[in-house]
CSV table of C-alpha atoms in Angstrom, one decimal:
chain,number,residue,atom,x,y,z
L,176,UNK,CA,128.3,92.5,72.0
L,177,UNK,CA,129.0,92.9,68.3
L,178,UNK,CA,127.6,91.2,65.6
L,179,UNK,CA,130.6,88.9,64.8
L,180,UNK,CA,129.9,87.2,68.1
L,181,UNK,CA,126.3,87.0,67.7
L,182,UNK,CA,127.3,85.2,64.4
L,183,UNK,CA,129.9,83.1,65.6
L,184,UNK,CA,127.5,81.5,68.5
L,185,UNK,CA,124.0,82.3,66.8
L,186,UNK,CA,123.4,78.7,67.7
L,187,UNK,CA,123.5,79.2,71.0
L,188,UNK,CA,120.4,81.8,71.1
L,189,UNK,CA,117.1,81.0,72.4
L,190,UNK,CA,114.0,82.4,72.5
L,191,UNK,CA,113.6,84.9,75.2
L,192,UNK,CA,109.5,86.2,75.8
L,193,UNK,CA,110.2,89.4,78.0
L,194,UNK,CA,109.6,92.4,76.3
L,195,UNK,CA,113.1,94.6,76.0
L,196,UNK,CA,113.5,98.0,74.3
L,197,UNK,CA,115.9,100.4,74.1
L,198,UNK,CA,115.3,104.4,74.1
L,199,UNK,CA,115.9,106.7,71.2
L,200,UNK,CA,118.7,108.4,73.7
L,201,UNK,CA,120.0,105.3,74.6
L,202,UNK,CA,120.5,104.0,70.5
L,203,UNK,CA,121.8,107.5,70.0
L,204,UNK,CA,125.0,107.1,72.3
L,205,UNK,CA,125.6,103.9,70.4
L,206,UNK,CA,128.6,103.3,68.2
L,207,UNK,CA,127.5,101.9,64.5
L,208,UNK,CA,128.7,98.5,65.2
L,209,UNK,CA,126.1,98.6,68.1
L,210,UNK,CA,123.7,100.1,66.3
L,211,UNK,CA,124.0,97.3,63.8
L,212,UNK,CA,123.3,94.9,66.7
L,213,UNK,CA,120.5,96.8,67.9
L,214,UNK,CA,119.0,96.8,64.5
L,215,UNK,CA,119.7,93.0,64.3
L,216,UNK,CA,117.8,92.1,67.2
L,217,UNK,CA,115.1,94.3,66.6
L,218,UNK,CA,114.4,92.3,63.1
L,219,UNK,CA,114.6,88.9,65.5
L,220,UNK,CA,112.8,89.8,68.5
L,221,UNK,CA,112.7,87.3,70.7
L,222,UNK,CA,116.3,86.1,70.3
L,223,UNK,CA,119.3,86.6,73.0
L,224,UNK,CA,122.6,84.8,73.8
L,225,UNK,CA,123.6,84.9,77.0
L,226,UNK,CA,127.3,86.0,77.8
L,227,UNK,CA,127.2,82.4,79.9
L,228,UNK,CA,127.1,80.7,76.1
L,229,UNK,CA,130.2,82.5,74.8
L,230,UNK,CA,133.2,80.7,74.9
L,231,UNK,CA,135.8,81.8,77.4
L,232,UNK,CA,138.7,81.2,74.5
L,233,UNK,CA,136.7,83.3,72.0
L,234,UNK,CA,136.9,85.9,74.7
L,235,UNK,CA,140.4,85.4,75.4
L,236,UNK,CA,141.4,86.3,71.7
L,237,UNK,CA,138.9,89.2,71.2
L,238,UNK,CA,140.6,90.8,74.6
L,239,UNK,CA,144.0,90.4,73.2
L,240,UNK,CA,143.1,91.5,69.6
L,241,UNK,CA,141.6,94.5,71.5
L,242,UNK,CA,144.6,95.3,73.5
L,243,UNK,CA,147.2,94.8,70.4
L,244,UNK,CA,145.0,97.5,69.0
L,245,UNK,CA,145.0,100.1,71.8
L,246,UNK,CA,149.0,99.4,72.2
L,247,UNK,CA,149.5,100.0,68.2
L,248,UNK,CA,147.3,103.2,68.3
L,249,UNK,CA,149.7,104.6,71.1
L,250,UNK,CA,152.9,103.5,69.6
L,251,UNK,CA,153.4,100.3,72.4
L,252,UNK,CA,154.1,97.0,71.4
């Protein structure tokens, strides 16, 4: 997840009590967008969102915007 989605349903999050963390190797292999996330949470412990609360639309259009990059970046429209 990246942080534009956490924004765009941040009122979907709820409290969540079990205690998560993440390795040093693990936030290593992360890109910086992740990272950010990571980073996020880490200042709000306690918060998740569930991929149940995300939108199937919003998903749609991050999918396509995804793919209309990858076919740009190797010259296929």
């Amino acid at each position: 997840m990246n942080l534009e989605t956490w924004k765009h349903f941040s009122s979907r999050t709820q409290k969540h009590e079990a205690a998560q963390s993440i390795s040093d190797r693990e936030f290593d292999s992360l890109n910086p967008g992740e990272r950010s996330m990571v980073e996020m949470l880490r200042e709000n412990s306690g918060l998740r969102l569930e991929q149940e609360h995300i939108d199937f639309e919003y998903i749609k259009v991050v999918f396509r915007s995804c793919f209309n990059l990858i076919g740009m970046t190797q010259g296929h429209r």
